[in-house]
Tab-separated table of C-alpha atoms (C1' of nucleotides) in Angstrom:
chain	number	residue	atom	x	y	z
A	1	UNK	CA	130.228	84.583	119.669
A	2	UNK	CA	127.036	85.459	121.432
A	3	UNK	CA	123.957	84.428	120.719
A	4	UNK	CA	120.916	87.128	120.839
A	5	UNK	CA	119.160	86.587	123.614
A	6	UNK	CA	115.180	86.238	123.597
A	7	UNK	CA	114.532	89.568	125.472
A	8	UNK	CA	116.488	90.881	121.978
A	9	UNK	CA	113.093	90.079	120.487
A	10	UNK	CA	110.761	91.798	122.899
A	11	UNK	CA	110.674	95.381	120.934
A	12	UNK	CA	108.505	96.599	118.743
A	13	UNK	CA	108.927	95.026	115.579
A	14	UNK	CA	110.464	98.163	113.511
A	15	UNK	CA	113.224	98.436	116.305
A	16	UNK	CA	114.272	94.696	116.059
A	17	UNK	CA	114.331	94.772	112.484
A	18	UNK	CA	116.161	98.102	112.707
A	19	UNK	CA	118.294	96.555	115.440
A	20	UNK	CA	118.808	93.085	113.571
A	21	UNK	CA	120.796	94.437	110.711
A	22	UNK	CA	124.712	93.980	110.831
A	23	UNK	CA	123.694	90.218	113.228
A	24	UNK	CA	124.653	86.784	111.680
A	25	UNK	CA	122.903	84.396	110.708
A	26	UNK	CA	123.960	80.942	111.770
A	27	UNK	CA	123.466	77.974	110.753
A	28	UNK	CA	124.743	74.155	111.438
A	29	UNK	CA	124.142	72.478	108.006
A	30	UNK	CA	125.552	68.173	109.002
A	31	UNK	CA	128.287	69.977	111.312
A	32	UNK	CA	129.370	73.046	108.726
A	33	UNK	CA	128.963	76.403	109.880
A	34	UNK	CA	126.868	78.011	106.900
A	35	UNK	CA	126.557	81.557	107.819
A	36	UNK	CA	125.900	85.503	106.346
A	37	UNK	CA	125.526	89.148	108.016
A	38	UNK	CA	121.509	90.705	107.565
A	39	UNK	CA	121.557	93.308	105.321
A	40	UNK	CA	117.574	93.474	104.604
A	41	UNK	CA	114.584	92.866	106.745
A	42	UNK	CA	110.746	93.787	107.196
A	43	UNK	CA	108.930	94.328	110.140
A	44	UNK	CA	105.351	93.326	110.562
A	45	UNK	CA	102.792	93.785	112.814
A	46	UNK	CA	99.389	92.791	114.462
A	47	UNK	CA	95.890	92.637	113.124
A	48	UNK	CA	96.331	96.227	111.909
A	49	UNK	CA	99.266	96.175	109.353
A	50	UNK	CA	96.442	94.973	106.072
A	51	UNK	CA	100.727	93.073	105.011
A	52	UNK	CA	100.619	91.259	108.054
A	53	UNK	CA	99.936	87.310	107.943
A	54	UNK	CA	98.302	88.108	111.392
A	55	UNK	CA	95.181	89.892	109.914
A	56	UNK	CA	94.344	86.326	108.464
A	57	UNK	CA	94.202	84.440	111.433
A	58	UNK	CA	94.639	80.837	112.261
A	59	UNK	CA	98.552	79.119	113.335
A	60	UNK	CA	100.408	82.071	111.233
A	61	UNK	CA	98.748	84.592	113.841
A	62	UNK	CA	98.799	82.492	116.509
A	63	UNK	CA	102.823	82.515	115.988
A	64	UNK	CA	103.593	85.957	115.638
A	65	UNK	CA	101.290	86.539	119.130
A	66	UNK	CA	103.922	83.660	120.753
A	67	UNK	CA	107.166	83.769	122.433
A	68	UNK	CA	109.228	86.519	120.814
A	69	UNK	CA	112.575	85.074	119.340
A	70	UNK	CA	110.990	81.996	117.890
A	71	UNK	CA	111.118	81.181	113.920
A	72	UNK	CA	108.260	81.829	111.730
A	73	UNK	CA	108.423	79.792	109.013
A	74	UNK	CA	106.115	80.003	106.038
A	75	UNK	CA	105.683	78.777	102.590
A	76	UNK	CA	104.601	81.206	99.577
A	77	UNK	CA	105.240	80.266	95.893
A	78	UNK	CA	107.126	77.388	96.240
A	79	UNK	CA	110.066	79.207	99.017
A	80	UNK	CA	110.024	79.449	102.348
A	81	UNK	CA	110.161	82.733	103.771
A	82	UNK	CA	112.199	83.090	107.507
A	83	UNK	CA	110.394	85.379	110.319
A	84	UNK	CA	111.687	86.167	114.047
A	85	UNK	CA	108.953	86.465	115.871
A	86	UNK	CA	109.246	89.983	117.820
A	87	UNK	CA	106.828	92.188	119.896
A	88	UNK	CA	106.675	93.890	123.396
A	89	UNK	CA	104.675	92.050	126.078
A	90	UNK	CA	101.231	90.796	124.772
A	91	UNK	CA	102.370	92.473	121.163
A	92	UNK	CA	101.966	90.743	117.908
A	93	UNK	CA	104.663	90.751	115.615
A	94	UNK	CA	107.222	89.584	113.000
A	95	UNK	CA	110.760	90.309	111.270
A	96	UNK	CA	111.442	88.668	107.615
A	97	UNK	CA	115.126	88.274	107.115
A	98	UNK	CA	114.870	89.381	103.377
A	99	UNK	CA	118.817	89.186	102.204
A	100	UNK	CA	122.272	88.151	104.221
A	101	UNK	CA	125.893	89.027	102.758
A	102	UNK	CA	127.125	85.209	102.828
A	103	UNK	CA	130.198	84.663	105.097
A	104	UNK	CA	130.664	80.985	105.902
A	105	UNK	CA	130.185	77.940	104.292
A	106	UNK	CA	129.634	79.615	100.798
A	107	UNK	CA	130.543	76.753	98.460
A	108	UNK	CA	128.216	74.326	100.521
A	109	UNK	CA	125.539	77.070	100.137
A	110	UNK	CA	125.979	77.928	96.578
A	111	UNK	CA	125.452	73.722	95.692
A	112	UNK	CA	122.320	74.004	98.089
A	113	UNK	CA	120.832	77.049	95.969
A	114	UNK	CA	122.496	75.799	92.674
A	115	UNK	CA	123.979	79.045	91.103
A	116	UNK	CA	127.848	79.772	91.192
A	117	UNK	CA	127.046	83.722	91.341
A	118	UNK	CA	128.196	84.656	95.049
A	119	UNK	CA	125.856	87.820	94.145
A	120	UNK	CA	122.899	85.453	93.664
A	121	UNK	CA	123.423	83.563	96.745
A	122	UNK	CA	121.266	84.752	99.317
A	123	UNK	CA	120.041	88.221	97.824
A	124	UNK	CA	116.388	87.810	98.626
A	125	UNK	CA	114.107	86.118	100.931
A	126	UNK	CA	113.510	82.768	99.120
A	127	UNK	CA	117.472	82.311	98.324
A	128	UNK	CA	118.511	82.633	101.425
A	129	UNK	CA	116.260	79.917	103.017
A	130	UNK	CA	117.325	77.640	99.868
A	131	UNK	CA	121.072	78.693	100.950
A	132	UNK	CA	120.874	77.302	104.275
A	133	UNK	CA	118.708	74.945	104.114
A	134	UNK	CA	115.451	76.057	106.282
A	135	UNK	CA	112.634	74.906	105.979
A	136	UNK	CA	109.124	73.765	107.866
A	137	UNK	CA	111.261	72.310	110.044
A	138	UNK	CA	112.326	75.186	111.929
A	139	UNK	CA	108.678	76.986	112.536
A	140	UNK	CA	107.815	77.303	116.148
A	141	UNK	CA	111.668	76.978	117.638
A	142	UNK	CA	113.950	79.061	119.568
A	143	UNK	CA	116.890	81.160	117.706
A	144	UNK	CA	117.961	82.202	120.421
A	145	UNK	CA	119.590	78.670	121.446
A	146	UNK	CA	121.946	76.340	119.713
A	147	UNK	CA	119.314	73.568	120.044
A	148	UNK	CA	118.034	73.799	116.920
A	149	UNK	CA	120.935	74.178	115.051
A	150	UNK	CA	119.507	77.719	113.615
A	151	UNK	CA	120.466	81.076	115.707
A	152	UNK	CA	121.811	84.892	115.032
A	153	UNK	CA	124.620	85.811	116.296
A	154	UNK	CA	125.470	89.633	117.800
A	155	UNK	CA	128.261	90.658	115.204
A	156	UNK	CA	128.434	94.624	114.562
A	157	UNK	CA	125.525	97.752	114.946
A	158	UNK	CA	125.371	99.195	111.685
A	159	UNK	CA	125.209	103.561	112.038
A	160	UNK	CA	122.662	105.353	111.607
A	161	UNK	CA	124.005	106.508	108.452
A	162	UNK	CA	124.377	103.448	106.661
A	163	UNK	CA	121.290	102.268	107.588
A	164	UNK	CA	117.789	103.222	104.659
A	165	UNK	CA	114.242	102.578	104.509
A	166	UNK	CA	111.318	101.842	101.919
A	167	UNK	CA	107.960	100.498	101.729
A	168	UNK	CA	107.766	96.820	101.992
A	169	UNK	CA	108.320	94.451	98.716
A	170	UNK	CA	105.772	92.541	97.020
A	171	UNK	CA	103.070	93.429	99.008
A	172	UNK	CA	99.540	94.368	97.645
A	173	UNK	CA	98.609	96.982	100.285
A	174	UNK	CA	101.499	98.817	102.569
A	175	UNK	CA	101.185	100.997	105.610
A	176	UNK	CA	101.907	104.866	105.016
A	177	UNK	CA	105.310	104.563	107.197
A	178	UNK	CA	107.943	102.248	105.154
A	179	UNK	CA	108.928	99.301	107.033
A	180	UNK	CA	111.781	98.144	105.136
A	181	UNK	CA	115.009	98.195	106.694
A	182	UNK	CA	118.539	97.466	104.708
A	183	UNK	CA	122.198	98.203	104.706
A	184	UNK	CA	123.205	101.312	102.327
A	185	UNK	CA	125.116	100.307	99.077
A	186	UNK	CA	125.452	96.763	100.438
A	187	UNK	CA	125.922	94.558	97.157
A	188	UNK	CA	123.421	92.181	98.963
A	189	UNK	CA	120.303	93.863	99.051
A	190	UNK	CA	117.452	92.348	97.216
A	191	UNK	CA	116.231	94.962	95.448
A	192	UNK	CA	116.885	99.005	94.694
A	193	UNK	CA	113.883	100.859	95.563
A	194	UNK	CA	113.297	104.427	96.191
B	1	DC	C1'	88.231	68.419	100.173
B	2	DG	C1'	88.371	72.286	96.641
B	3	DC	C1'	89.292	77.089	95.924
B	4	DC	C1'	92.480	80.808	95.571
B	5	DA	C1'	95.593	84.645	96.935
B	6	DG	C1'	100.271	85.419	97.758
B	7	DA	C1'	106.016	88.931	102.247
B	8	DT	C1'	109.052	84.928	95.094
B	9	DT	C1'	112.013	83.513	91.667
B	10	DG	C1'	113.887	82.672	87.262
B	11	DA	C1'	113.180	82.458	82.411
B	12	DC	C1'	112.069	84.933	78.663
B	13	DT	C1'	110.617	89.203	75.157
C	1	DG	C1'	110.148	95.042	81.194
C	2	DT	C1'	106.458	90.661	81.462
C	3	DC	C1'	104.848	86.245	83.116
C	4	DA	C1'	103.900	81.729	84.937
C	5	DA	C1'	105.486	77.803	87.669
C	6	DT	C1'	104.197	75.788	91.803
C	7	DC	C1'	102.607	75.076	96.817
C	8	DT	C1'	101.233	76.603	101.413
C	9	DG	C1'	97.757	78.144	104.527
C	10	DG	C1'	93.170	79.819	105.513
C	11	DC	C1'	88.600	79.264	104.743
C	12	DG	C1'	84.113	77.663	103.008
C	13	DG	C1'	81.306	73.457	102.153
DNA sequence: CGCCAGATTGACT
DNA sequence: GTCAATCTGGCGG
């Protein structure tokens, strides 16, 4: 297994969350291996994406200006949401990881997120934080190290042709270009659109 | 400290 | 399909 290394993470954001899809997700839950493959993300960007948490200043854009490879962590409607921080040099940026196929660990994850629906498990950006137990906790450290007990994993680069776009969920105001990313006809994907 | 929008989810019509 | 629970973070006072 090898760990993504931090210069992984110093791309623009679109690429790494292009280039994060077929990775795993690790993570050590009181010495289990919990783990699932990205299917879905969303890239974000600086001051000038109107989705971005970095338009509104203060730690959140602080964060996504940092080192690239660290966790963003934030809360929104009672979930938290998991970022990878990811620019070029001096960039300001951010991936959400918004579904994993689960792979390891699943029964400890499905009595974390309380359903028994493997479907259900971690098919959107709130369950899958539920599923493996992030939280807070992890904002501001390294996934590119085994310190935290959090990392992704290199695992398989997903073709061209299985890999779609769209416009960004839940958001008020998108950019023209869609900045979705997700795995085609994978049973794990959030939701269909477009 | 109060206000309030929001990258969600799950329950319900 | 609609809708509200519930809480974080930013910002104004």
């Amino acid at each position: 297994m090898i760990i993504l290394p931090q210069r992984f993470y110093q791309d623009r954001p679109d690429n790494v969350a292009r280039k994060l899809l077929g990775k795993i997700l690790v993570r050590i839950y009181i010495g289990q291996r919990l783990s699932g493959m990205i299917v879905e993300t969303e890239a974000y960007f600086g001051p000038e994406d109107p989705a971005s948490r970095a338009r509104r200043g203060g730690n959140l854009a602080r964060v996504m200006a940092s080192q690239p490879g660290i966790a963003l962590v934030y809360g929104i409607h009672r979930q938290w949401l998991l970022n990878v921080v990811a620019h070029p040099p001096g960039g300001v940026g951010a991936i959400l990881i918004r579904a994993i196929q689960p792979l390891e660990g699943i029964d400890v994850m499905k009595r974390l997120r309380k359903v028994n629906d493997l479907r259900q498990l971690t098919n959107g950006p709130g369950k899958l934080t539920r599923a493996l137990a992030v939280d807070k906790s992890f904002h501001g450290k390294p996934l590119y190290s085994k310190e935290t007990g959090l990392w992704i994993e290199d695992y398989m680069n997903v073709p061209v042709s299985k890999v779609a776009r769209s416009g960004r969920i839940g958001v008020t105001e998108d950019l023209e270009e869609p900045y979705r990313f997700y795995i085609v006809d994978n049973p794990f994907v959030s939701v269909k659109k477009r």
